[in-house]
PDB file of C-alpha atoms in Angstrom:
ATOM      1  CA  GLU A  23     -53.834 -22.872  70.066  1.00 75.00           C
ATOM      2  CA  PRO A  24     -50.771 -24.656  68.644  1.00 75.00           C
ATOM      3  CA  GLU A  25     -51.404 -26.382  65.362  1.00 92.00           C
ATOM      4  CA  VAL A  26     -49.883 -28.766  62.869  1.00 96.00           C
ATOM      5  CA  THR A  27     -49.378 -27.069  59.508  1.00 96.00           C
ATOM      6  CA  GLN A  28     -49.199 -28.852  56.180  1.00 97.00           C
ATOM      7  CA  THR A  29     -48.154 -27.746  52.712  1.00 96.00           C
ATOM      8  CA  PRO A  30     -49.253 -27.815  49.989  1.00 97.00           C
ATOM      9  CA  SER A  31     -52.983 -27.876  50.659  1.00 96.00           C
ATOM     10  CA  HIS A  32     -53.543 -29.371  47.219  1.00 97.00           C
ATOM     11  CA  GLN A  33     -51.128 -30.855  44.706  1.00 97.00           C
ATOM     12  CA  VAL A  34     -51.891 -32.195  41.262  1.00 97.00           C
ATOM     13  CA  THR A  35     -49.241 -34.384  39.680  1.00 97.00           C
ATOM     14  CA  GLN A  36     -48.733 -36.760  36.797  1.00 97.00           C
ATOM     15  CA  MET A  37     -48.444 -40.479  37.394  1.00 97.00           C
ATOM     16  CA  GLY A  38     -44.820 -41.482  37.923  1.00 97.00           C
ATOM     17  CA  GLN A  39     -43.760 -38.124  39.346  1.00 97.00           C
ATOM     18  CA  GLU A  40     -42.207 -37.660  42.774  1.00 97.00           C
ATOM     19  CA  VAL A  41     -44.165 -35.759  45.374  1.00 98.00           C
ATOM     20  CA  ILE A  42     -43.051 -34.332  48.717  1.00 97.00           C
ATOM     21  CA  LEU A  43     -45.650 -33.372  51.281  1.00 98.00           C
ATOM     22  CA  ARG A  44     -44.488 -31.179  54.122  1.00 97.00           C
ATOM     23  CA  CYS A  45     -45.592 -30.872  57.703  1.00 97.00           C
ATOM     24  CA  VAL A  46     -44.567 -28.718  60.650  1.00 96.00           C
ATOM     25  CA  PRO A  47     -45.652 -30.536  63.814  1.00 95.00           C
ATOM     26  CA  ILE A  48     -46.378 -28.780  67.097  1.00 92.00           C
ATOM     27  CA  SER A  49     -43.034 -27.647  68.496  1.00 89.00           C
ATOM     28  CA  ASN A  50     -42.802 -29.684  71.715  1.00 86.00           C
ATOM     29  CA  HIS A  51     -44.271 -32.859  70.230  1.00 89.00           C
ATOM     30  CA  LEU A  52     -42.029 -35.871  69.816  1.00 87.00           C
ATOM     31  CA  TYR A  53     -44.205 -38.369  67.927  1.00 89.00           C
ATOM     32  CA  PHE A  54     -45.089 -37.800  64.290  1.00 93.00           C
ATOM     33  CA  TYR A  55     -47.434 -39.595  61.945  1.00 94.00           C
ATOM     34  CA  TRP A  56     -48.753 -39.706  58.438  1.00 97.00           C
ATOM     35  CA  TYR A  57     -52.235 -40.962  57.692  1.00 97.00           C
ATOM     36  CA  ARG A  58     -54.134 -40.951  54.434  1.00 97.00           C
ATOM     37  CA  GLN A  59     -57.806 -40.913  53.523  1.00 97.00           C
ATOM     38  CA  ILE A  60     -58.982 -41.888  50.076  1.00 96.00           C
ATOM     39  CA  LEU A  61     -62.193 -40.038  49.196  1.00 93.00           C
ATOM     40  CA  GLY A  62     -65.166 -41.715  50.869  1.00 90.00           C
ATOM     41  CA  GLN A  63     -63.025 -44.176  52.788  1.00 92.00           C
ATOM     42  CA  LYS A  64     -61.603 -44.401  56.277  1.00 93.00           C
ATOM     43  CA  VAL A  65     -58.521 -42.721  57.683  1.00 95.00           C
ATOM     44  CA  GLU A  66     -55.623 -45.166  57.267  1.00 95.00           C
ATOM     45  CA  PHE A  67     -52.349 -45.246  59.165  1.00 94.00           C
ATOM     46  CA  LEU A  68     -49.197 -44.989  57.060  1.00 96.00           C
ATOM     47  CA  VAL A  69     -46.260 -44.474  59.387  1.00 95.00           C
ATOM     48  CA  SER A  70     -45.175 -43.270  62.810  1.00 91.00           C
ATOM     49  CA  PHE A  71     -41.850 -41.627  63.585  1.00 92.00           C
ATOM     50  CA  TYR A  72     -40.093 -41.145  66.891  1.00 88.00           C
ATOM     51  CA  ASN A  73     -36.539 -40.351  67.902  1.00 87.00           C
ATOM     52  CA  ASN A  74     -35.518 -39.842  64.286  1.00 89.00           C
ATOM     53  CA  GLU A  75     -36.628 -43.212  63.068  1.00 91.00           C
ATOM     54  CA  ILE A  76     -39.717 -45.039  61.889  1.00 93.00           C
ATOM     55  CA  SER A  77     -41.372 -46.769  64.827  1.00 88.00           C
ATOM     56  CA  GLU A  78     -44.234 -48.398  62.926  1.00 89.00           C
ATOM     57  CA  LYS A  79     -45.431 -48.592  59.350  1.00 91.00           C
ATOM     58  CA  SER A  80     -48.392 -50.153  57.600  1.00 92.00           C
ATOM     59  CA  GLU A  81     -48.478 -52.413  54.571  1.00 92.00           C
ATOM     60  CA  ILE A  82     -49.463 -49.356  52.517  1.00 94.00           C
ATOM     61  CA  PHE A  83     -46.107 -47.748  53.312  1.00 96.00           C
ATOM     62  CA  ASP A  84     -44.053 -49.628  50.731  1.00 93.00           C
ATOM     63  CA  ASP A  85     -40.708 -48.794  49.115  1.00 94.00           C
ATOM     64  CA  GLN A  86     -42.310 -45.918  47.198  1.00 96.00           C
ATOM     65  CA  PHE A  87     -42.822 -44.023  50.441  1.00 97.00           C
ATOM     66  CA  SER A  88     -40.271 -42.437  52.730  1.00 97.00           C
ATOM     67  CA  VAL A  89     -40.299 -39.985  55.609  1.00 97.00           C
ATOM     68  CA  GLU A  90     -37.728 -37.554  56.855  1.00 94.00           C
ATOM     69  CA  ARG A  91     -37.257 -35.005  59.571  1.00 91.00           C
ATOM     70  CA  PRO A  92     -34.465 -33.052  57.916  1.00 84.00           C
ATOM     71  CA  ASP A  93     -34.089 -30.023  60.167  1.00 83.00           C
ATOM     72  CA  GLY A  94     -35.791 -30.547  63.529  1.00 77.00           C
ATOM     73  CA  SER A  95     -38.987 -28.780  62.533  1.00 85.00           C
ATOM     74  CA  ASN A  96     -40.229 -30.173  59.213  1.00 92.00           C
ATOM     75  CA  PHE A  97     -41.530 -33.705  58.786  1.00 96.00           C
ATOM     76  CA  THR A  98     -41.882 -34.782  55.171  1.00 97.00           C
ATOM     77  CA  LEU A  99     -43.548 -37.606  53.299  1.00 98.00           C
ATOM     78  CA  LYS A 100     -42.089 -38.465  49.913  1.00 97.00           C
ATOM     79  CA  ILE A 101     -43.796 -40.600  47.324  1.00 97.00           C
ATOM     80  CA  ARG A 102     -41.158 -41.609  44.822  1.00 95.00           C
ATOM     81  CA  SER A 103     -43.225 -42.529  41.781  1.00 95.00           C
ATOM     82  CA  THR A 104     -46.886 -41.701  42.204  1.00 96.00           C
ATOM     83  CA  LYS A 105     -49.666 -44.005  41.078  1.00 96.00           C
ATOM     84  CA  LEU A 106     -53.306 -43.178  40.389  1.00 97.00           C
ATOM     85  CA  GLU A 107     -54.304 -44.963  43.594  1.00 96.00           C
ATOM     86  CA  ASP A 108     -52.109 -42.604  45.647  1.00 97.00           C
ATOM     87  CA  SER A 109     -54.752 -39.917  45.127  1.00 98.00           C
ATOM     88  CA  ALA A 110     -55.973 -39.138  48.626  1.00 97.00           C
ATOM     89  CA  MET A 111     -55.911 -36.640  51.453  1.00 97.00           C
ATOM     90  CA  TYR A 112     -52.713 -37.035  53.441  1.00 98.00           C
ATOM     91  CA  PHE A 113     -52.845 -35.990  57.067  1.00 97.00           C
ATOM     92  CA  CYS A 114     -49.837 -35.303  59.221  1.00 97.00           C
ATOM     93  CA  ALA A 115     -50.267 -35.602  62.990  1.00 95.00           C
ATOM     94  CA  SER A 116     -48.158 -35.198  66.084  1.00 92.00           C
ATOM     95  CA  SER A 117     -48.524 -36.019  69.750  1.00 89.00           C
ATOM     96  CA  ALA A 118     -46.982 -34.738  72.942  1.00 83.00           C
ATOM     97  CA  PRO A 119     -44.423 -36.642  75.025  1.00 68.00           C
ATOM     98  CA  HIS A 120     -46.799 -37.309  77.904  1.00 66.00           C
ATOM     99  CA  SER A 121     -49.576 -38.635  75.688  1.00 60.00           C
ATOM    100  CA  GLY A 122     -47.336 -41.005  73.761  1.00 53.00           C
ATOM    101  CA  ALA A 123     -49.192 -42.438  70.801  1.00 52.00           C
ATOM    102  CA  ASN A 124     -52.554 -41.511  72.192  1.00 69.00           C
ATOM    103  CA  VAL A 125     -53.848 -38.025  71.616  1.00 82.00           C
ATOM    104  CA  LEU A 126     -53.024 -36.872  68.119  1.00 89.00           C
ATOM    105  CA  THR A 127     -53.370 -33.391  66.681  1.00 92.00           C
ATOM    106  CA  PHE A 128     -53.907 -33.484  62.943  1.00 95.00           C
ATOM    107  CA  GLY A 129     -52.973 -30.966  60.311  1.00 97.00           C
ATOM    108  CA  ALA A 130     -55.546 -29.754  57.805  1.00 96.00           C
ATOM    109  CA  GLY A 131     -54.262 -32.207  55.217  1.00 97.00           C
ATOM    110  CA  SER A 132     -52.673 -32.153  51.788  1.00 97.00           C
ATOM    111  CA  ARG A 133     -54.910 -33.297  48.963  1.00 97.00           C
ATOM    112  CA  LEU A 134     -52.948 -35.208  46.341  1.00 98.00           C
ATOM    113  CA  THR A 135     -54.460 -35.773  42.913  1.00 98.00           C
ATOM    114  CA  VAL A 136     -52.547 -38.076  40.574  1.00 97.00           C
ATOM    115  CA  LEU A 137     -53.544 -37.862  36.910  1.00 96.00           C
TER     116      LEU A 137
ATOM    117  CA  ARG B  23     -63.642 -59.284  62.282  1.00 74.00           C
ATOM    118  CA  LYS B  24     -62.488 -55.763  61.384  1.00 84.00           C
ATOM    119  CA  GLU B  25     -60.086 -54.049  63.763  1.00 90.00           C
ATOM    120  CA  VAL B  26     -62.567 -51.237  64.407  1.00 95.00           C
ATOM    121  CA  GLU B  27     -66.129 -51.448  63.198  1.00 95.00           C
ATOM    122  CA  GLN B  28     -68.829 -48.799  63.451  1.00 95.00           C
ATOM    123  CA  ASP B  29     -72.505 -48.385  62.688  1.00 88.00           C
ATOM    124  CA  PRO B  30     -72.554 -47.673  58.954  1.00 80.00           C
ATOM    125  CA  GLY B  31     -75.149 -44.895  59.235  1.00 86.00           C
ATOM    126  CA  PRO B  32     -75.986 -42.368  57.977  1.00 93.00           C
ATOM    127  CA  PHE B  33     -78.045 -40.960  60.811  1.00 95.00           C
ATOM    128  CA  ASN B  34     -80.531 -38.171  60.086  1.00 96.00           C
ATOM    129  CA  VAL B  35     -82.084 -36.701  63.208  1.00 97.00           C
ATOM    130  CA  PRO B  36     -84.034 -33.554  64.087  1.00 97.00           C
ATOM    131  CA  GLU B  37     -82.555 -30.879  66.309  1.00 97.00           C
ATOM    132  CA  GLY B  38     -82.917 -31.769  69.954  1.00 97.00           C
ATOM    133  CA  ALA B  39     -82.865 -35.514  69.359  1.00 97.00           C
ATOM    134  CA  THR B  40     -80.675 -37.970  71.213  1.00 97.00           C
ATOM    135  CA  VAL B  41     -78.498 -40.148  69.035  1.00 97.00           C
ATOM    136  CA  ALA B  42     -76.174 -43.026  69.882  1.00 96.00           C
ATOM    137  CA  PHE B  43     -73.264 -44.457  67.934  1.00 96.00           C
ATOM    138  CA  ASN B  44     -71.766 -47.877  68.504  1.00 95.00           C
ATOM    139  CA  CYS B  45     -68.346 -49.281  67.803  1.00 96.00           C
ATOM    140  CA  THR B  46     -66.666 -52.637  68.319  1.00 96.00           C
ATOM    141  CA  TYR B  47     -62.981 -53.530  68.239  1.00 95.00           C
ATOM    142  CA  SER B  48     -61.306 -56.871  67.690  1.00 93.00           C
ATOM    143  CA  ASN B  49     -58.078 -56.705  69.716  1.00 90.00           C
ATOM    144  CA  SER B  50     -58.763 -57.271  73.406  1.00 89.00           C
ATOM    145  CA  ALA B  51     -55.303 -55.908  74.287  1.00 88.00           C
ATOM    146  CA  SER B  52     -56.266 -52.427  73.070  1.00 88.00           C
ATOM    147  CA  GLN B  53     -55.659 -49.860  75.759  1.00 83.00           C
ATOM    148  CA  SER B  54     -56.977 -46.490  74.658  1.00 89.00           C
ATOM    149  CA  PHE B  55     -60.176 -45.451  72.972  1.00 93.00           C
ATOM    150  CA  PHE B  56     -61.372 -42.210  71.481  1.00 94.00           C
ATOM    151  CA  TRP B  57     -64.099 -40.529  69.531  1.00 96.00           C
ATOM    152  CA  TYR B  58     -62.948 -38.095  66.866  1.00 96.00           C
ATOM    153  CA  ARG B  59     -65.101 -35.821  64.790  1.00 96.00           C
ATOM    154  CA  GLN B  60     -64.464 -35.098  61.115  1.00 96.00           C
ATOM    155  CA  ASP B  61     -66.218 -32.372  59.170  1.00 95.00           C
ATOM    156  CA  CYS B  62     -66.499 -32.746  55.410  1.00 92.00           C
ATOM    157  CA  ARG B  63     -63.045 -32.579  53.771  1.00 88.00           C
ATOM    158  CA  LYS B  64     -61.421 -31.525  57.036  1.00 93.00           C
ATOM    159  CA  GLU B  65     -59.027 -33.193  59.431  1.00 95.00           C
ATOM    160  CA  PRO B  66     -60.170 -35.438  62.291  1.00 95.00           C
ATOM    161  CA  LYS B  67     -60.392 -33.637  65.617  1.00 94.00           C
ATOM    162  CA  LEU B  68     -60.450 -35.253  69.025  1.00 92.00           C
ATOM    163  CA  LEU B  69     -63.924 -35.130  70.540  1.00 95.00           C
ATOM    164  CA  MET B  70     -63.263 -37.120  73.682  1.00 93.00           C
ATOM    165  CA  SER B  71     -61.294 -39.974  75.155  1.00 90.00           C
ATOM    166  CA  VAL B  72     -63.247 -42.973  76.420  1.00 91.00           C
ATOM    167  CA  TYR B  73     -62.569 -44.317  79.898  1.00 81.00           C
ATOM    168  CA  SER B  74     -63.644 -47.588  81.483  1.00 82.00           C
ATOM    169  CA  SER B  75     -65.824 -45.780  84.006  1.00 81.00           C
ATOM    170  CA  GLY B  76     -67.599 -43.867  81.270  1.00 83.00           C
ATOM    171  CA  ASN B  77     -67.215 -40.140  80.865  1.00 90.00           C
ATOM    172  CA  GLU B  78     -69.323 -37.172  80.036  1.00 92.00           C
ATOM    173  CA  ASP B  79     -68.530 -33.838  78.446  1.00 93.00           C
ATOM    174  CA  GLY B  80     -71.575 -31.608  78.273  1.00 96.00           C
ATOM    175  CA  ARG B  81     -74.064 -33.215  75.889  1.00 97.00           C
ATOM    176  CA  PHE B  82     -71.663 -36.021  74.986  1.00 97.00           C
ATOM    177  CA  THR B  83     -71.324 -39.279  76.909  1.00 96.00           C
ATOM    178  CA  ALA B  84     -68.851 -42.015  76.042  1.00 96.00           C
ATOM    179  CA  GLN B  85     -68.914 -45.543  77.395  1.00 95.00           C
ATOM    180  CA  LEU B  86     -66.521 -48.469  77.165  1.00 94.00           C
ATOM    181  CA  ASN B  87     -67.336 -52.114  77.763  1.00 93.00           C
ATOM    182  CA  ARG B  88     -64.059 -54.043  77.722  1.00 92.00           C
ATOM    183  CA  ALA B  89     -65.716 -57.429  78.160  1.00 92.00           C
ATOM    184  CA  SER B  90     -67.784 -56.923  75.024  1.00 93.00           C
ATOM    185  CA  GLN B  91     -65.092 -54.856  73.263  1.00 94.00           C
ATOM    186  CA  TYR B  92     -67.682 -52.208  72.634  1.00 94.00           C
ATOM    187  CA  ILE B  93     -67.585 -48.401  72.711  1.00 95.00           C
ATOM    188  CA  SER B  94     -70.479 -45.996  72.454  1.00 96.00           C
ATOM    189  CA  LEU B  95     -71.087 -42.286  72.058  1.00 97.00           C
ATOM    190  CA  LEU B  96     -74.327 -40.636  73.069  1.00 97.00           C
ATOM    191  CA  ILE B  97     -75.213 -37.128  71.948  1.00 97.00           C
ATOM    192  CA  ARG B  98     -78.103 -35.480  73.758  1.00 98.00           C
ATOM    193  CA  ASP B  99     -80.051 -32.436  72.581  1.00 98.00           C
ATOM    194  CA  SER B 100     -78.332 -32.523  69.199  1.00 97.00           C
ATOM    195  CA  LYS B 101     -77.513 -29.237  67.468  1.00 97.00           C
ATOM    196  CA  LEU B 102     -77.155 -28.412  63.787  1.00 97.00           C
ATOM    197  CA  SER B 103     -73.434 -27.945  64.444  1.00 97.00           C
ATOM    198  CA  ASP B 104     -73.147 -31.585  65.525  1.00 98.00           C
ATOM    199  CA  SER B 105     -73.530 -32.621  61.883  1.00 97.00           C
ATOM    200  CA  ALA B 106     -70.282 -34.397  61.030  1.00 97.00           C
ATOM    201  CA  THR B 107     -68.752 -37.837  60.697  1.00 96.00           C
ATOM    202  CA  TYR B 108     -67.964 -39.463  64.036  1.00 97.00           C
ATOM    203  CA  LEU B 109     -64.895 -41.677  64.076  1.00 96.00           C
ATOM    204  CA  CYS B 110     -64.294 -44.433  66.588  1.00 96.00           C
ATOM    205  CA  VAL B 111     -60.553 -44.714  67.195  1.00 95.00           C
ATOM    206  CA  VAL B 112     -58.703 -47.473  69.041  1.00 94.00           C
ATOM    207  CA  ASN B 113     -55.053 -47.687  69.996  1.00 89.00           C
ATOM    208  CA  ILE B 114     -54.110 -51.198  68.928  1.00 84.00           C
ATOM    209  CA  PRO B 115     -50.902 -52.844  70.149  1.00 80.00           C
ATOM    210  CA  GLN B 116     -48.326 -53.789  67.540  1.00 76.00           C
ATOM    211  CA  VAL B 117     -45.208 -55.932  67.649  1.00 74.00           C
ATOM    212  CA  GLY B 118     -42.889 -54.807  70.423  1.00 70.00           C
ATOM    213  CA  SER B 119     -44.131 -51.948  72.523  1.00 66.00           C
ATOM    214  CA  ASN B 120     -45.642 -49.927  69.704  1.00 71.00           C
ATOM    215  CA  TYR B 121     -49.254 -48.949  69.321  1.00 74.00           C
ATOM    216  CA  LYS B 122     -51.171 -47.751  66.307  1.00 83.00           C
ATOM    217  CA  LEU B 123     -54.198 -45.494  66.336  1.00 88.00           C
ATOM    218  CA  THR B 124     -56.729 -47.263  64.128  1.00 92.00           C
ATOM    219  CA  PHE B 125     -59.807 -45.548  62.799  1.00 95.00           C
ATOM    220  CA  GLY B 126     -63.230 -46.912  62.107  1.00 95.00           C
ATOM    221  CA  LYS B 127     -64.886 -45.948  58.862  1.00 94.00           C
ATOM    222  CA  GLY B 128     -67.003 -43.350  60.617  1.00 95.00           C
ATOM    223  CA  THR B 129     -70.700 -42.703  61.013  1.00 95.00           C
ATOM    224  CA  LEU B 130     -72.207 -39.688  59.289  1.00 95.00           C
ATOM    225  CA  LEU B 131     -74.643 -37.661  61.362  1.00 97.00           C
ATOM    226  CA  THR B 132     -76.892 -35.007  59.878  1.00 97.00           C
ATOM    227  CA  VAL B 133     -78.942 -32.923  62.295  1.00 97.00           C
ATOM    228  CA  ASN B 134     -81.901 -31.291  60.566  1.00 96.00           C
ATOM    229  CA  PRO B 135     -83.692 -28.086  61.602  1.00 95.00           C
TER     230      PRO B 135
END
């Protein structure tokens, strides 16, 4: 079964450092997403990406965050200067052309710990 | 009112029990509804979509009431492997033609032997 793969599975970083989380969506999917889940809290939408541009972003996705699809396969989330409150599980997801923004397949997540 | 609100739980039930989860959503223009399942420290996985006519998949039955903006999930003959957090998910329209999948906080189910 095709899957969304994410790296790293866990990253520990110091406050103020830049972090890049990487995702390889399912190959024929056209819609890409990042969500995050702070421990014990709900899954929160960060950003959606389609046709090489951001289609929607939440209020969480401020100037410290950026996304890129540099080479047609990877989809990255960059946090420019991490804060303690950025500690969370970050999930990448993708969806197929026919399902639009409906049925998402999630990756296993990247756990970010900011010290 | 929260965009997507679920029973807070947790639910602890014996094997074989029937358990029901409820969810309400605030935006009446929402078009698509889903139940996802999330195991501890894992990613959410689609359990089933929810259709207006109601739909069933084995032991799982999902219902949608658009008038009341209410979604439910019924699990019959619960198994130990059903223990997980159940997430109500609603596709909420945004500005323009965009939609955003919005998650409820989830309801934790523990099925006991």
